[in-house]
Amino acid sequence: MSTTETITKSNIGVFTNPAHELWVAESQPSLDTIKKGEGLKEGEVTIGIKSTGICGSDVHFWRAGRIGPMIVEDTHILGHESAGIILAAHPSVTHLKVGDRVAIEPNVICNACEPCLTGRYNGCLKMRFLSTPPVDGLLRRYVNHPAVWCHKIGEMSYENGALLEPLSVALAGMERSGVRLGDPVLICGAGPIGLITLLCCAAAGTEPIVITDIDEGRLKFAKELCPRARLYKVERGVTPEQASTDIFRLGGGKQANVALECTGVESSVATAIWSVRFGGKVFVIGVGKPEMSIPFMRLSTQEVDLQFQYRYCNTWPRAIRLVESGVVDLEKLVTHRFDIEDAIKAFETAADPKTGAIKVQIQSEVDI
């Protein structure tokens, strides 16, 4: 068993439960187990987690206790956007060694069902996605994980390594929506996924790019990321159809070929449907409520394709290349940083729109 003897801090994690409590406590694997080189299954490595982003789903599991059918029914560890350093490796692992810097793709698949065998493993029928109940997440100092889902990041910063997960979400949307060079594009929502999608659309050469949000601060941030982005502030009381008229004018009289919907909010989905051209596409990346009303006849009479996304697959090598080369620059997205011991303050910051937070990361010093 290849392992390190230098770590000294106990393992702690960030927990929630059905009572919507949030706390930091001891977690597994234990420090003693790691130092003895025990507990690793075939194909697994131990990672010292350096940076973990707080996703909107983490906040939702904490505050609402569920996302659709995924329900927090017991004590549960949050977090799925992580990067860190290899601390130990099972003898069967040959492509990773102690000291390698990695980003963690937070899933474990069966490799036997039809989605797995056809390469769309995000639809695995026995998927274990870390941080989705009942599978514990990555917000810990140390985690054991299959080596095959640990991607080397070289000298990339751990912050950027942790951002590869939301970048993967955006890349999956870019690929499946079919966005092309020169396409007029509408992006609904200027949260982290919408902003990373903006960076991807800019890198892909789409023009014009209109991005919407209800928050003036987030739209200002979008303009800083992409100066040629055209901003539309969603106002209360404006119908989706009315908003689409304003977006049409903002786009220079060009309807979007593709709308990338990054909020999952019913009114925003409807606005996207009203905004695309005849034969256009609305691609929904955002996660919404279990049922919603949509302008069906607008879809029908305009032959608009309505398509959806569930996580991602086969995106991480591409994401790493884009960040390493500087084609997609994620540096500005992390606005707040907290030690893992201060995770409660980190979650409160991420959950409060008044803080102006874009991406909050929790960081843990691993003494190696």
CSV table of C-alpha atoms in Angstrom, one decimal:
chain,number,residue,atom,x,y,z
A,1,MET,CA,0.0,0.0,0.0
A,2,SER,CA,1.5,3.3,-1.1
A,3,THR,CA,0.8,5.9,1.5
A,4,THR,CA,2.1,9.0,3.3
A,5,GLU,CA,3.0,9.2,7.0
A,6,THR,CA,3.1,13.1,7.2
A,7,ILE,CA,-0.6,13.9,7.8
A,8,THR,CA,-1.5,14.9,11.4
A,9,LYS,CA,-4.9,16.5,11.4
A,10,SER,CA,-8.0,14.4,12.1
A,11,ASN,CA,-10.7,14.0,9.4
A,12,ILE,CA,-13.6,16.3,9.7
A,13,GLY,CA,-16.7,16.8,7.4
A,14,VAL,CA,-19.6,19.1,6.9
A,15,PHE,CA,-22.9,17.5,7.8
A,16,THR,CA,-26.6,18.2,7.5
A,17,ASN,CA,-29.7,16.2,8.5
A,18,PRO,CA,-33.5,16.1,8.0
A,19,ALA,CA,-33.9,18.8,10.7
A,20,HIS,CA,-31.9,21.2,8.4
A,21,GLU,CA,-29.0,21.5,10.9
A,22,LEU,CA,-25.5,22.2,9.7
A,23,TRP,CA,-22.4,21.3,11.6
A,24,VAL,CA,-18.7,20.2,11.3
A,25,ALA,CA,-17.7,17.0,13.0
A,26,GLU,CA,-15.3,14.0,12.8
A,27,SER,CA,-15.7,11.9,9.7
A,28,GLN,CA,-14.3,8.9,7.9
A,29,PRO,CA,-11.8,7.6,6.9
A,30,SER,CA,-10.1,8.2,10.2
A,31,LEU,CA,-6.6,9.7,10.4
A,32,ASP,CA,-5.3,6.4,12.0
A,33,THR,CA,-6.7,4.3,9.2
A,34,ILE,CA,-5.1,6.5,6.6
A,35,LYS,CA,-1.7,6.5,8.3
A,36,LYS,CA,-1.7,2.7,8.6
A,37,GLY,CA,-2.6,2.4,4.9
A,38,GLU,CA,-5.7,0.5,5.7
A,39,GLY,CA,-9.3,0.7,4.4
A,40,LEU,CA,-8.7,1.2,0.7
A,41,LYS,CA,-10.5,-1.1,-1.7
A,42,GLU,CA,-9.0,-2.3,-5.0
A,43,GLY,CA,-8.8,0.6,-7.4
A,44,GLU,CA,-9.1,3.3,-4.7
A,45,VAL,CA,-7.0,6.2,-3.5
A,46,THR,CA,-7.1,8.5,-0.5
A,47,ILE,CA,-7.3,12.2,-1.4
A,48,GLY,CA,-6.5,15.1,0.9
A,49,ILE,CA,-9.2,17.6,-0.1
A,50,LYS,CA,-7.8,21.1,-0.7
A,51,SER,CA,-10.7,23.0,-2.2
A,52,THR,CA,-14.4,22.4,-2.4
A,53,GLY,CA,-17.0,24.7,-4.0
A,54,ILE,CA,-20.4,25.1,-2.5
A,55,CYS,CA,-23.0,24.3,-5.1
A,56,GLY,CA,-26.6,25.5,-5.1
A,57,SER,CA,-27.7,21.9,-4.6
A,58,ASP,CA,-25.6,21.8,-1.4
A,59,VAL,CA,-27.5,24.8,0.0
A,60,HIS,CA,-30.8,23.2,-1.2
A,61,PHE,CA,-30.1,19.9,0.6
A,62,TRP,CA,-29.3,21.8,3.7
A,63,ARG,CA,-32.3,24.2,3.7
A,64,ALA,CA,-35.0,22.3,1.8
A,65,GLY,CA,-33.8,18.8,2.6
A,66,ARG,CA,-34.5,17.5,-0.9
A,67,ILE,CA,-34.2,18.1,-4.6
A,68,GLY,CA,-37.1,16.3,-6.3
A,69,PRO,CA,-36.9,12.6,-5.3
A,70,MET,CA,-33.5,13.0,-3.7
A,71,ILE,CA,-34.2,13.4,0.0
A,72,VAL,CA,-32.0,13.9,3.1
A,73,GLU,CA,-33.3,11.2,5.3
A,74,ASP,CA,-30.3,10.8,7.7
A,75,THR,CA,-27.1,12.5,8.7
A,76,HIS,CA,-25.5,13.5,5.4
A,77,ILE,CA,-22.1,15.0,4.2
A,78,LEU,CA,-22.4,17.7,1.5
A,79,GLY,CA,-20.1,18.7,-1.3
A,80,HIS,CA,-19.2,17.5,-4.8
A,81,GLU,CA,-16.9,20.1,-6.3
A,82,SER,CA,-13.4,19.2,-5.1
A,83,ALA,CA,-9.7,19.0,-5.9
A,84,GLY,CA,-6.9,17.7,-3.7
A,85,ILE,CA,-3.7,15.7,-3.4
A,86,ILE,CA,-3.2,11.9,-3.4
A,87,LEU,CA,-2.3,10.7,0.1
A,88,ALA,CA,-2.4,6.9,-0.4
A,89,ALA,CA,-3.1,4.4,-3.2
A,90,HIS,CA,-4.1,0.8,-3.3
A,91,PRO,CA,-1.4,-1.4,-4.9
A,92,SER,CA,-3.8,-2.0,-7.8
A,93,VAL,CA,-3.6,1.7,-8.8
A,94,THR,CA,-0.8,2.3,-11.2
A,95,HIS,CA,-1.6,5.6,-12.9
A,96,LEU,CA,-1.7,7.7,-9.7
A,97,LYS,CA,0.9,8.1,-7.0
A,98,VAL,CA,1.2,9.9,-3.6
A,99,GLY,CA,1.7,13.6,-4.2
A,100,ASP,CA,-0.3,13.8,-7.5
A,101,ARG,CA,-2.8,16.7,-7.7
A,102,VAL,CA,-6.2,15.7,-8.9
A,103,ALA,CA,-9.8,16.9,-9.4
A,104,ILE,CA,-12.5,14.5,-8.4
A,105,GLU,CA,-15.3,13.5,-10.7
A,106,PRO,CA,-17.9,12.7,-7.9
A,107,ASN,CA,-19.6,9.6,-9.3
A,108,VAL,CA,-19.3,5.9,-9.0
A,109,ILE,CA,-21.0,3.9,-11.8
A,110,CYS,CA,-21.9,0.2,-12.3
A,111,ASN,CA,-20.3,-0.2,-15.8
A,112,ALA,CA,-23.0,-2.7,-16.7
A,113,CYS,CA,-26.2,-0.9,-17.5
A,114,GLU,CA,-27.1,0.4,-21.0
A,115,PRO,CA,-26.2,4.1,-20.2
A,116,CYS,CA,-22.8,3.0,-18.9
A,117,LEU,CA,-22.2,0.7,-21.9
A,118,THR,CA,-23.2,3.3,-24.4
A,119,GLY,CA,-20.9,6.0,-22.9
A,120,ARG,CA,-23.6,8.1,-21.3
A,121,TYR,CA,-22.8,7.0,-17.7
A,122,ASN,CA,-24.5,10.1,-16.2
A,123,GLY,CA,-27.7,8.0,-16.7
A,124,CYS,CA,-26.3,5.0,-14.8
A,125,LEU,CA,-29.1,3.0,-13.3
A,126,LYS,CA,-27.1,2.4,-10.1
A,127,MET,CA,-25.3,5.7,-10.0
A,128,ARG,CA,-23.8,6.7,-6.7
A,129,PHE,CA,-23.2,10.5,-7.0
A,130,LEU,CA,-21.3,11.9,-4.0
A,131,SER,CA,-23.4,14.5,-2.0
A,132,THR,CA,-26.7,13.2,-3.4
A,133,PRO,CA,-28.5,11.4,-0.5
A,134,PRO,CA,-27.8,8.8,0.7
A,135,VAL,CA,-24.3,9.0,-0.7
A,136,ASP,CA,-22.0,11.2,1.4
A,137,GLY,CA,-20.1,14.0,-0.3
A,138,LEU,CA,-16.6,15.4,-0.5
A,139,LEU,CA,-16.7,18.2,2.1
A,140,ARG,CA,-14.1,16.4,4.3
A,141,ARG,CA,-10.4,16.6,4.9
A,142,TYR,CA,-9.8,13.1,3.5
A,143,VAL,CA,-11.8,11.0,1.1
A,144,ASN,CA,-11.4,7.5,-0.4
A,145,HIS,CA,-12.5,7.4,-4.1
A,146,PRO,CA,-12.0,5.2,-7.1
A,147,ALA,CA,-8.8,6.3,-8.9
A,148,VAL,CA,-10.5,6.1,-12.3
A,149,TRP,CA,-12.5,9.2,-11.3
A,150,CYS,CA,-9.5,11.2,-10.1
A,151,HIS,CA,-8.2,13.4,-12.9
A,152,LYS,CA,-4.6,14.7,-12.8
A,153,ILE,CA,-4.5,18.5,-12.9
A,154,GLY,CA,-0.7,19.0,-12.9
A,155,GLU,CA,0.2,22.5,-11.6
A,156,MET,CA,-3.3,23.8,-11.9
A,157,SER,CA,-4.5,25.6,-8.7
A,158,TYR,CA,-6.8,23.6,-6.4
A,159,GLU,CA,-9.4,26.4,-6.8
A,160,ASN,CA,-9.5,25.9,-10.5
A,161,GLY,CA,-9.4,22.1,-10.0
A,162,ALA,CA,-12.6,22.3,-7.9
A,163,LEU,CA,-14.2,24.5,-10.6
A,164,LEU,CA,-13.8,21.8,-13.2
A,165,GLU,CA,-17.1,20.2,-11.9
A,166,PRO,CA,-19.3,23.2,-12.7
A,167,LEU,CA,-17.3,23.7,-15.9
A,168,SER,CA,-18.2,20.1,-16.8
A,169,VAL,CA,-21.9,21.0,-16.3
A,170,ALA,CA,-21.5,23.9,-18.8
A,171,LEU,CA,-19.5,21.8,-21.3
A,172,ALA,CA,-22.1,19.1,-21.3
A,173,GLY,CA,-24.7,21.8,-22.1
A,174,MET,CA,-22.5,23.3,-24.9
A,175,GLU,CA,-22.0,19.9,-26.6
A,176,ARG,CA,-25.6,18.6,-26.4
A,177,SER,CA,-27.2,21.9,-27.3
A,178,GLY,CA,-25.1,22.1,-30.5
A,179,VAL,CA,-24.0,25.8,-30.0
A,180,ARG,CA,-21.9,26.8,-33.0
A,181,LEU,CA,-19.5,29.6,-34.0
A,182,GLY,CA,-21.5,32.8,-34.7
A,183,ASP,CA,-24.7,31.6,-33.2
A,184,PRO,CA,-26.9,34.2,-31.4
A,185,VAL,CA,-27.3,32.8,-27.9
A,186,LEU,CA,-29.4,33.6,-24.9
A,187,ILE,CA,-28.2,32.5,-21.4
A,188,CYS,CA,-30.8,32.6,-18.7
A,189,GLY,CA,-29.3,33.1,-15.2
A,190,ALA,CA,-26.0,34.6,-14.1
A,191,GLY,CA,-25.2,32.3,-11.2
A,192,PRO,CA,-22.0,30.2,-11.3
A,193,ILE,CA,-23.3,27.8,-14.0
A,194,GLY,CA,-24.7,30.6,-16.1
A,195,LEU,CA,-21.4,32.6,-15.8
A,196,ILE,CA,-19.3,29.6,-16.7
A,197,THR,CA,-21.6,28.9,-19.6
A,198,LEU,CA,-21.1,32.6,-20.7
A,199,LEU,CA,-17.3,32.0,-20.7
A,200,CYS,CA,-17.8,28.9,-22.8
A,201,CYS,CA,-20.1,30.6,-25.3
A,202,ALA,CA,-17.5,33.5,-25.6
A,203,ALA,CA,-14.7,31.0,-26.2
A,204,ALA,CA,-16.9,29.2,-28.8
A,205,GLY,CA,-17.4,32.4,-30.7
A,206,THR,CA,-21.1,32.9,-30.3
A,207,GLU,CA,-22.5,36.4,-31.1
A,208,PRO,CA,-24.5,38.1,-29.8
A,209,ILE,CA,-24.6,36.8,-26.3
A,210,VAL,CA,-27.5,38.0,-24.1
A,211,ILE,CA,-27.5,37.0,-20.5
A,212,THR,CA,-30.4,37.5,-18.0
A,213,ASP,CA,-30.7,37.7,-14.3
A,214,ILE,CA,-32.9,39.3,-11.5
A,215,ASP,CA,-29.7,40.6,-9.7
A,216,GLU,CA,-28.0,43.7,-11.0
A,217,GLY,CA,-24.7,42.7,-9.2
A,218,ARG,CA,-24.5,39.4,-11.0
A,219,LEU,CA,-25.1,41.0,-14.4
A,220,LYS,CA,-22.3,43.5,-13.6
A,221,PHE,CA,-20.1,40.5,-12.8
A,222,ALA,CA,-21.1,38.9,-16.1
A,223,LYS,CA,-20.0,42.0,-18.0
A,224,GLU,CA,-16.6,41.9,-16.2
A,225,LEU,CA,-16.1,38.3,-17.3
A,226,CYS,CA,-17.3,39.0,-20.9
A,227,PRO,CA,-17.3,42.6,-21.9
A,228,ARG,CA,-19.3,41.9,-25.1
A,229,ALA,CA,-22.1,40.2,-23.2
A,230,ARG,CA,-25.5,42.1,-23.4
A,231,LEU,CA,-27.3,42.3,-20.1
A,232,TYR,CA,-31.0,41.9,-19.4
A,233,LYS,CA,-32.3,42.5,-15.9
A,234,VAL,CA,-35.5,40.5,-15.3
A,235,GLU,CA,-38.1,42.8,-13.7
A,236,ARG,CA,-41.0,41.6,-11.6
A,237,GLY,CA,-44.4,41.8,-13.3
A,238,VAL,CA,-42.9,41.5,-16.8
A,239,THR,CA,-44.4,38.5,-18.6
A,240,PRO,CA,-42.1,36.0,-20.4
A,241,GLU,CA,-43.5,37.1,-23.8
A,242,GLN,CA,-42.8,40.8,-23.0
A,243,ALA,CA,-39.3,39.9,-21.8
A,244,SER,CA,-38.7,38.1,-25.1
A,245,THR,CA,-39.5,41.3,-27.0
A,246,ASP,CA,-36.9,43.3,-24.9
A,247,ILE,CA,-34.3,40.5,-25.4
A,248,PHE,CA,-35.0,40.6,-29.2
A,249,ARG,CA,-34.2,44.3,-29.3
A,250,LEU,CA,-31.1,43.8,-27.0
A,251,GLY,CA,-29.8,41.2,-29.4
A,252,GLY,CA,-29.9,43.7,-32.3
A,253,GLY,CA,-33.0,42.2,-33.8
A,254,LYS,CA,-31.6,38.7,-33.8
A,255,GLN,CA,-33.6,35.9,-32.1
A,256,ALA,CA,-31.4,33.3,-30.4
A,257,ASN,CA,-30.6,30.1,-32.2
A,258,VAL,CA,-30.1,28.5,-28.8
A,259,ALA,CA,-31.2,29.5,-25.3
A,260,LEU,CA,-29.2,27.9,-22.5
A,261,GLU,CA,-31.5,28.0,-19.5
A,262,CYS,CA,-29.4,27.8,-16.3
A,263,THR,CA,-32.0,28.6,-13.5
A,264,GLY,CA,-34.7,25.9,-13.8
A,265,VAL,CA,-37.2,28.7,-12.8
A,266,GLU,CA,-40.6,28.3,-14.6
A,267,SER,CA,-40.8,31.9,-15.8
A,268,SER,CA,-37.2,31.8,-17.0
A,269,VAL,CA,-37.8,28.6,-19.0
A,270,ALA,CA,-40.9,30.3,-20.5
A,271,THR,CA,-38.9,33.4,-21.4
A,272,ALA,CA,-36.3,31.2,-23.2
A,273,ILE,CA,-39.1,29.5,-25.2
A,274,TRP,CA,-40.5,32.8,-26.3
A,275,SER,CA,-37.1,34.2,-27.2
A,276,VAL,CA,-35.7,31.6,-29.6
A,277,ARG,CA,-36.2,31.6,-33.4
A,278,PHE,CA,-38.4,29.3,-35.4
A,279,GLY,CA,-36.7,25.9,-35.3
A,280,GLY,CA,-34.5,27.0,-32.4
A,281,LYS,CA,-33.6,25.1,-29.3
A,282,VAL,CA,-34.1,25.7,-25.5
A,283,PHE,CA,-31.6,23.7,-23.6
A,284,VAL,CA,-32.4,23.5,-19.9
A,285,ILE,CA,-29.3,23.0,-17.7
A,286,GLY,CA,-31.0,24.3,-14.5
A,287,VAL,CA,-32.8,22.2,-12.0
A,288,GLY,CA,-36.4,23.2,-11.2
A,289,LYS,CA,-39.5,22.1,-9.4
A,290,PRO,CA,-41.0,18.7,-10.2
A,291,GLU,CA,-43.8,20.1,-12.4
A,292,MET,CA,-44.2,23.4,-14.3
A,293,SER,CA,-46.3,25.0,-16.9
A,294,ILE,CA,-44.7,25.9,-20.3
A,295,PRO,CA,-46.0,27.8,-23.4
A,296,PHE,CA,-46.8,24.6,-25.3
A,297,MET,CA,-48.2,26.2,-28.4
A,298,ARG,CA,-45.3,28.5,-28.8
A,299,LEU,CA,-43.0,25.4,-28.8
A,300,SER,CA,-45.4,23.7,-31.3
A,301,THR,CA,-46.0,26.4,-33.8
A,302,GLN,CA,-42.4,27.6,-33.8
A,303,GLU,CA,-40.9,24.0,-33.9
A,304,VAL,CA,-38.8,24.8,-30.9
A,305,ASP,CA,-36.8,21.9,-29.5
A,306,LEU,CA,-37.0,21.7,-25.7
A,307,GLN,CA,-34.1,19.6,-24.3
A,308,PHE,CA,-32.8,18.8,-20.8
A,309,GLN,CA,-29.5,17.9,-19.1
A,310,TYR,CA,-28.7,15.6,-16.2
A,311,ARG,CA,-25.1,16.2,-14.9
A,312,TYR,CA,-22.4,15.3,-17.4
A,313,CYS,CA,-20.2,12.6,-18.8
A,314,ASN,CA,-16.8,12.4,-20.6
A,315,THR,CA,-16.2,16.2,-19.9
A,316,TRP,CA,-13.3,16.3,-17.5
A,317,PRO,CA,-10.3,15.8,-19.8
A,318,ARG,CA,-11.7,18.5,-22.1
A,319,ALA,CA,-12.4,20.8,-19.1
A,320,ILE,CA,-8.8,20.4,-17.9
A,321,ARG,CA,-7.4,21.2,-21.4
A,322,LEU,CA,-9.5,24.4,-21.6
A,323,VAL,CA,-8.4,25.7,-18.2
A,324,GLU,CA,-4.7,24.7,-18.6
A,325,SER,CA,-4.5,26.5,-21.9
A,326,GLY,CA,-6.3,29.6,-20.7
A,327,VAL,CA,-9.1,29.2,-23.3
A,328,VAL,CA,-11.6,29.4,-20.4
A,329,ASP,CA,-10.4,31.5,-17.5
A,330,LEU,CA,-12.1,30.7,-14.2
A,331,GLU,CA,-9.9,32.8,-11.9
A,332,LYS,CA,-12.5,35.5,-11.1
A,333,LEU,CA,-15.3,33.2,-10.1
A,334,VAL,CA,-14.2,32.4,-6.5
A,335,THR,CA,-15.3,35.4,-4.5
A,336,HIS,CA,-15.2,34.0,-0.9
A,337,ARG,CA,-12.9,31.5,0.8
A,338,PHE,CA,-13.3,29.8,4.2
A,339,ASP,CA,-11.4,27.2,6.2
A,340,ILE,CA,-13.3,23.9,6.6
A,341,GLU,CA,-13.7,24.7,10.3
A,342,ASP,CA,-15.7,27.8,9.3
A,343,ALA,CA,-18.0,25.9,6.9
A,344,ILE,CA,-21.2,27.1,8.6
A,345,LYS,CA,-20.2,30.7,7.8
A,346,ALA,CA,-19.3,29.6,4.3
A,347,PHE,CA,-22.8,28.2,3.7
A,348,GLU,CA,-24.5,31.2,5.2
A,349,THR,CA,-22.5,33.4,2.8
A,350,ALA,CA,-23.3,31.2,-0.2
A,351,ALA,CA,-27.0,31.2,0.7
A,352,ASP,CA,-27.4,35.0,1.3
A,353,PRO,CA,-27.8,37.0,-2.0
A,354,LYS,CA,-26.8,40.2,-0.1
A,355,THR,CA,-23.2,38.9,0.2
A,356,GLY,CA,-22.6,39.2,-3.5
A,357,ALA,CA,-21.0,35.8,-3.5
A,358,ILE,CA,-20.6,34.0,-6.8
A,359,LYS,CA,-18.6,30.9,-5.9
A,360,VAL,CA,-17.8,30.2,-2.3
A,361,GLN,CA,-15.0,27.6,-1.7
A,362,ILE,CA,-14.2,25.7,1.5
A,363,GLN,CA,-10.5,25.0,1.9
A,364,SER,CA,-8.6,22.6,4.1
A,365,GLU,CA,-4.9,22.5,4.8
A,366,VAL,CA,-3.5,19.0,4.4
A,367,ASP,CA,0.0,18.8,5.8
A,368,ILE,CA,1.9,17.0,3.1
